[in-house]
Short mmCIF file of C-alpha atoms (C1' of nucleotides) in Angstrom, two decimals:
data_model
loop_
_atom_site.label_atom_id
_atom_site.label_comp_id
_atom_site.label_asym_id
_atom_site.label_seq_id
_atom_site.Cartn_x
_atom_site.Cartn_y
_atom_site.Cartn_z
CA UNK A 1 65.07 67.55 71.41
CA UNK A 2 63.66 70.44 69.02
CA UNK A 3 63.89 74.04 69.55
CA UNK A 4 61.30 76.74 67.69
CA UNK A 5 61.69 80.21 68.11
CA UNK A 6 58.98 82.91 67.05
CA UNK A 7 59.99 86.41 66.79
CA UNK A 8 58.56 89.53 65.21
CA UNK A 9 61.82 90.90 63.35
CA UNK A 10 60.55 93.98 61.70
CA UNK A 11 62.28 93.91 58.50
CA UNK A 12 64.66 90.88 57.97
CA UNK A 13 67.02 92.52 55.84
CA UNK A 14 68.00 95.21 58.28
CA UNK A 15 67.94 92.81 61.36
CA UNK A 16 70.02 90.20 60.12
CA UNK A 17 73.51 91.38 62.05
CA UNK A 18 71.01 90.53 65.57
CA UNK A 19 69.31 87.59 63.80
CA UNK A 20 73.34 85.70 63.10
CA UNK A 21 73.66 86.95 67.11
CA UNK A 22 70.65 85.34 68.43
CA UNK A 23 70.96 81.93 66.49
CA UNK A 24 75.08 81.59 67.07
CA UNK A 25 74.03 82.04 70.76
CA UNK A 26 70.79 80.23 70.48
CA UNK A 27 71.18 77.50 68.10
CA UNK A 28 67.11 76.91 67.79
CA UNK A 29 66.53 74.34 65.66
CA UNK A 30 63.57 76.36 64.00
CA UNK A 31 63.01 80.22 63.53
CA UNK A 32 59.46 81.49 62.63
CA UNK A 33 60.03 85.09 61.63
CA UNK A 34 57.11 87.77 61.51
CA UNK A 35 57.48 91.35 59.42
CA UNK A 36 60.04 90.75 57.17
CA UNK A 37 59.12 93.09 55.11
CA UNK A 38 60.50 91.98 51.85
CA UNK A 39 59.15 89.67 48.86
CA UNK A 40 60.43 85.99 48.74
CA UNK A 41 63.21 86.76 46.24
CA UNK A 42 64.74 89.76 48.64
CA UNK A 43 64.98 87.12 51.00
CA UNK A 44 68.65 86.86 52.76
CA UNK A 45 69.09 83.02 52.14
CA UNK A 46 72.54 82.51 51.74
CA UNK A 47 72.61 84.23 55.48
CA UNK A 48 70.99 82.04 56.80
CA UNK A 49 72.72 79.09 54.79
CA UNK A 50 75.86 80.12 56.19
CA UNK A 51 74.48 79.91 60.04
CA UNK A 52 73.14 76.09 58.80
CA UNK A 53 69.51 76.95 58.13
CA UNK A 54 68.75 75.28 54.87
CA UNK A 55 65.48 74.99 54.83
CA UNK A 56 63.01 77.91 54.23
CA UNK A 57 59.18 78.63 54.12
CA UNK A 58 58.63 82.16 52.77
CA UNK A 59 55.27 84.32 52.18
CA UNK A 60 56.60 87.54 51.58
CA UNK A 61 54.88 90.07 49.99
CA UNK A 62 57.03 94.14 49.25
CA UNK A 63 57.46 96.51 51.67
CA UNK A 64 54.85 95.09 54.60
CA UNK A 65 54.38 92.19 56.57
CA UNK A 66 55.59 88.93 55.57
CA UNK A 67 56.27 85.51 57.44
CA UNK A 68 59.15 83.12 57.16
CA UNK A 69 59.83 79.96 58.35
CA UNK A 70 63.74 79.08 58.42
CA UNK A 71 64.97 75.35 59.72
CA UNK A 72 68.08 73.72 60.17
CA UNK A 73 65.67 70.25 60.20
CA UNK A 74 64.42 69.50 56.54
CA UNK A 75 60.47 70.90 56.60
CA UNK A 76 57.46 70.97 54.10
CA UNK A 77 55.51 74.01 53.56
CA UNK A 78 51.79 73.06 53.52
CA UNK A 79 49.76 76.09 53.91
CA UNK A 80 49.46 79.65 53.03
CA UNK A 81 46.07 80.98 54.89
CA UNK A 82 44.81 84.25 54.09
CA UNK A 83 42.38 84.61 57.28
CA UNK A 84 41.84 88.29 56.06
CA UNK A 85 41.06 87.60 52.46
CA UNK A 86 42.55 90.42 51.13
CA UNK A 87 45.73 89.30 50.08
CA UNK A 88 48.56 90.35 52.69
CA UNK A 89 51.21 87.65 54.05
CA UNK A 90 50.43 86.74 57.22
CA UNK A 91 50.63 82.75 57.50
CA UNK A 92 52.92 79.72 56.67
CA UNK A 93 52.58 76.72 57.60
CA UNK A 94 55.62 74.19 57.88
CA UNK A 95 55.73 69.87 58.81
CA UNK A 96 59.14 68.91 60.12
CA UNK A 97 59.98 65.94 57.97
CA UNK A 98 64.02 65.42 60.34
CA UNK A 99 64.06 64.66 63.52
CA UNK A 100 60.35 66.12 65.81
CA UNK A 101 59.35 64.35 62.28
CA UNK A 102 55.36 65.48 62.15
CA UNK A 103 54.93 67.91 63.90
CA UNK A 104 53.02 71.05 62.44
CA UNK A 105 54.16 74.24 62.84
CA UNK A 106 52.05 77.20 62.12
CA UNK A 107 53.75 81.07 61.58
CA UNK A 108 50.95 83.94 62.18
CA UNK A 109 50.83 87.05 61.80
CA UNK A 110 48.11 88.84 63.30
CA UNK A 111 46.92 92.18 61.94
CA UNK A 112 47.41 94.79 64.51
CA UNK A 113 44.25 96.39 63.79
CA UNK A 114 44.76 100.10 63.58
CA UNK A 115 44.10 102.36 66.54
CA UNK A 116 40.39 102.73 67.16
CA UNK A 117 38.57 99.72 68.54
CA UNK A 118 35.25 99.85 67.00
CA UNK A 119 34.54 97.86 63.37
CA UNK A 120 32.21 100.84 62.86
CA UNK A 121 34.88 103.82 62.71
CA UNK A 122 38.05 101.71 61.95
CA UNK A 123 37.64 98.64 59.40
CA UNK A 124 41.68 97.42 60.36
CA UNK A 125 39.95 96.59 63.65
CA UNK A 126 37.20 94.86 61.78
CA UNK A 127 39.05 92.71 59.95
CA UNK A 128 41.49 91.66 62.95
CA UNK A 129 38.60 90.84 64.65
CA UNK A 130 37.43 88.38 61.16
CA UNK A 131 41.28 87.22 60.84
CA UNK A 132 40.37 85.96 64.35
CA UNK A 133 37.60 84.45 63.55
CA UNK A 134 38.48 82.33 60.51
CA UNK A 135 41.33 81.34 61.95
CA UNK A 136 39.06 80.03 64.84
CA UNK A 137 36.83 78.27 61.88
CA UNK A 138 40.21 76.55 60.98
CA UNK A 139 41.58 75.31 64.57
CA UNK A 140 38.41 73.43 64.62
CA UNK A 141 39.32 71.32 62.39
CA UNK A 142 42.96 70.61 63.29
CA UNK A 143 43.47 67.05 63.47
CA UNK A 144 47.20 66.64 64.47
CA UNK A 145 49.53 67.76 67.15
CA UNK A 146 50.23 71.89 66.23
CA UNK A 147 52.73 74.29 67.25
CA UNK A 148 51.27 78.05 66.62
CA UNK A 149 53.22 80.95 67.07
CA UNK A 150 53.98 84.15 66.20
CA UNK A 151 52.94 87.37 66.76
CA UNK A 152 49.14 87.90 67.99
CA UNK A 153 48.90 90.82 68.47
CA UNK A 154 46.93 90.39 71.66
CA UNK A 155 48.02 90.90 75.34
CA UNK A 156 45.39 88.68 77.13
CA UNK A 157 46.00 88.36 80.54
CA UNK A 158 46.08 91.91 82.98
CA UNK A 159 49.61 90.52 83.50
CA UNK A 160 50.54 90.59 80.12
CA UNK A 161 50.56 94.54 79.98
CA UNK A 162 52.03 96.93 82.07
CA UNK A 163 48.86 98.57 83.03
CA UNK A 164 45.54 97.24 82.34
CA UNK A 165 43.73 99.79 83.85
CA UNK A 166 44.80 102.55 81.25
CA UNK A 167 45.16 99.56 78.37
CA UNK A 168 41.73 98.32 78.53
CA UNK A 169 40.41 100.62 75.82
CA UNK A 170 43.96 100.56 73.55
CA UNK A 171 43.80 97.83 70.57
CA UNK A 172 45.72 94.49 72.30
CA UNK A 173 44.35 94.26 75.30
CA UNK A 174 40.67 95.08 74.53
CA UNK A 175 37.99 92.99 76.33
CA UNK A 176 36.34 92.08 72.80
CA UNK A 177 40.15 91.03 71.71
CA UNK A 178 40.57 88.86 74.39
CA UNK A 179 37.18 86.96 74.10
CA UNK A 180 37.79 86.73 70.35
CA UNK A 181 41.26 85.16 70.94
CA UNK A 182 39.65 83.33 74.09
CA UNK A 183 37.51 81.58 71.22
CA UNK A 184 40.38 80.88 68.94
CA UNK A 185 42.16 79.24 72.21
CA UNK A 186 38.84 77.03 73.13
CA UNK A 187 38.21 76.03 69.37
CA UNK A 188 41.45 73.55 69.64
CA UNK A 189 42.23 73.64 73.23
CA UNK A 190 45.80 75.28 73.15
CA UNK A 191 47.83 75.25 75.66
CA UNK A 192 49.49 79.03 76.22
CA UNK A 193 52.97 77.34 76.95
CA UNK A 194 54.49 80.96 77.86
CA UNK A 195 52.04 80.72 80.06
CA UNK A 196 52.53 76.97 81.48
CA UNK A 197 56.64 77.99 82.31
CA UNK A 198 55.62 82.17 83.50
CA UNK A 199 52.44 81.51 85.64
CA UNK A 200 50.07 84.43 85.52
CA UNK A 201 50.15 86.86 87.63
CA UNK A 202 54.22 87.01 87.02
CA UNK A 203 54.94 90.01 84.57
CA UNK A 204 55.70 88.87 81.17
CA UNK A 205 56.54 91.36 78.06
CA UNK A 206 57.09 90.28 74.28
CA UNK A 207 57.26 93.88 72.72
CA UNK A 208 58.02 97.75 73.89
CA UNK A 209 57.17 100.88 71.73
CA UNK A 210 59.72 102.45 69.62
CA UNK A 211 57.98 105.76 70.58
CA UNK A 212 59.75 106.19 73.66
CA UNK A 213 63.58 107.38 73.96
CA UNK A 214 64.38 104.64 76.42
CA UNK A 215 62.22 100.92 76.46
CA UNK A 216 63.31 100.50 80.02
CA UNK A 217 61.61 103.62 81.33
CA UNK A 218 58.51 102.51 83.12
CA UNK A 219 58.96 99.11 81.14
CA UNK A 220 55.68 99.54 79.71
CA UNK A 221 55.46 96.29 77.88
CA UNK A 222 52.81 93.82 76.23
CA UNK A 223 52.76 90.26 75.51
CA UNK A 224 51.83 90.13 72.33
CA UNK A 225 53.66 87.41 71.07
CA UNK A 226 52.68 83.94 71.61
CA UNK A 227 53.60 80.03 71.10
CA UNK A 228 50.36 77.93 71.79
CA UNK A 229 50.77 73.99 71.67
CA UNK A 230 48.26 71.57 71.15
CA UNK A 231 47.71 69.60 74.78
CA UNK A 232 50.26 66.79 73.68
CA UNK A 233 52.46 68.21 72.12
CA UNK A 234 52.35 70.62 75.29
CA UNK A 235 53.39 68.03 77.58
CA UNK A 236 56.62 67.56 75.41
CA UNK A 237 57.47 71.07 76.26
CA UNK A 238 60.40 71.03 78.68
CA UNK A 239 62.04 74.84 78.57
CA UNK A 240 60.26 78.17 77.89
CA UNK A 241 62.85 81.08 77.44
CA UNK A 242 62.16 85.20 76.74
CA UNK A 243 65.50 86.68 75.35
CA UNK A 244 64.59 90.24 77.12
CA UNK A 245 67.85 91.58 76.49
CA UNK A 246 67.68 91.27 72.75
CA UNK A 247 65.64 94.75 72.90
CA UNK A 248 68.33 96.47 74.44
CA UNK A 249 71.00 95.19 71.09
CA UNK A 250 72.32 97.28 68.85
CA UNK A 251 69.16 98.50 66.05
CA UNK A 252 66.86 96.28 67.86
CA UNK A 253 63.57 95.16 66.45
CA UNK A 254 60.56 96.44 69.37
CA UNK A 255 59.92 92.55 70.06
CA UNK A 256 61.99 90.02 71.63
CA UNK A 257 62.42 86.26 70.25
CA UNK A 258 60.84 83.50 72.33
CA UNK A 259 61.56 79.79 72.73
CA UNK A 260 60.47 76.78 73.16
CA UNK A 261 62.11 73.17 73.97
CA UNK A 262 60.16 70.04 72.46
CA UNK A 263 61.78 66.27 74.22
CA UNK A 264 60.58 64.65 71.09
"C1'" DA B 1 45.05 115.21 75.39
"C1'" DT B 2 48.81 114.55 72.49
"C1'" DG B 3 52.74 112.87 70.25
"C1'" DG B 4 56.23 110.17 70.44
"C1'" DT B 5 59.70 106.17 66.62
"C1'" DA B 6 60.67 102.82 62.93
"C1'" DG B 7 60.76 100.70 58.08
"C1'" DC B 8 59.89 100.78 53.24
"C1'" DT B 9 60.67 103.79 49.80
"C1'" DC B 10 60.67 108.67 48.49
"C1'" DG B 11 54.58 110.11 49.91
"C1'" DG B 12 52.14 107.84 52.77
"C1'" DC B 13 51.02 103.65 54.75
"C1'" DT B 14 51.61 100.25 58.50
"C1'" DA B 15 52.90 99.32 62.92
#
DNA sequence: ATGGTAGCTCGGCTA
């Protein structure tokens, strides 16, 4: 059995009192981390050390994004992708070498893409829209059973959004995002595993605004946060969980972790 | 129609 959890963290170094909370209750075999925010050598290790996570994959970069990969199963970092090609820290990729020995897993970060969705007017929305795309170039090519997660920053389904009526023109849940992701999903043939254990149409949420004084209030939510499997490694998938409540703890980060049980 | 909050770092960007 091998746990992975993905969860956008928004700054690591500030979040790590709810990050020892979630993995003493947890006990995931495998965090991927999104927005930590910090360079490699800010990195909390001996944290994490302390908790039994030994074994790191870092692309950090200062003050913005950032993705780590921290395992208490021995791993090999094989990949840094920059699908934007300008430079920012938005990938690792990790091959458990301990027990669920093989299997790939890939930490994304995609770029949120700024508030205007036209290319034309806003170039953030451009390139999410190319970070998309080359990443769709590279699932082509994927040859082995995969595990990618991380945060999307897409909300594809109408019930992956509280409204999709008045969301259908705000970045995440634009019809050109969800064809472009729809094209990233076909180019390997991922299985959405949220999706496989919460069947569409049931509500599911991965992130609420900080810009409101209460999250609960109209629980206006998006799923932008994602674990896709490839279609074998799907089948291995036995338990799907959404940690909801972790919003609600004490200096919370605005997503939630998610997890996902592998019978290796 | 607008502005609302958070983090990094100390002005302004990113989300």
């Amino acid at each position: 059995m091998v746990s992975v959890a993905s969860w956008n963290i928004n700054s690591v170094r500030l979040r790590m009192p709810i990050v020892e909370r979630f993995l003493t209750e947890q006990s995931v075999d495998v965090l991927c981390l999104q927005e930590i925010k910090c360079q490699e050598h800010q990195f909390p290790y001996e944290a994490f050390r302390k908790l039994g996570y030994e074994h790191f994959a870092i692309h950090g970069q200062k003050g913005y994004h950032g993705v780590a990969t921290v395992s208490r199963i021995p791993l090999k970092e094989f990949s840094r992708h920059d699908w934007q090609d300008n430079g920012e820290a938005r990938h690792v990729g990790v091959e458990l070498t301990g027990p669920g020995q093989d299997m790939v897993i890939e930490n994304v970060y995609v770029p949120a893409g700024g508030d205007v969705p036209d290319r034309e007017v806003n170039t953030k929305f451009g390139q999410k829209l190319d970070f998309l795309e080359r990443m769709t170039r590279w699932a082509d090519a994927i040859d082995r059973p995969t595990l990618i997660v991380g945060d999307f920053n897409i909300a594809p389904l109408e019930s992956d959004v509280w409204s999709h009526k008045q969301l259908l023109k705000v970045v995440s849940h634009t019809p050109l995002e969800v064809e472009t992701l729809g094209k990233f999903r076909d180019a390997h043939g991922w299985t959405d595993i949220g999706r496989e254990f919460i069947r569409d149409p049931d509500r599911y949420y991965s992130w609420w605004s900080y810009r409101s004084k209460d999250y609960r209030v109209g629980d206006r939510g998006r799923r932008l946060d994602h674990m896709w499997a490839s279609p074998d490694l799907a089948k291995m998938a036995t338990a799907h969980h959404v940690h909801e409540d972790a919003r609600g703890w004490e200096k919370p980060s605005d997503h939630i972790p998610l997890v996902t049980e592998f019978d290796l």
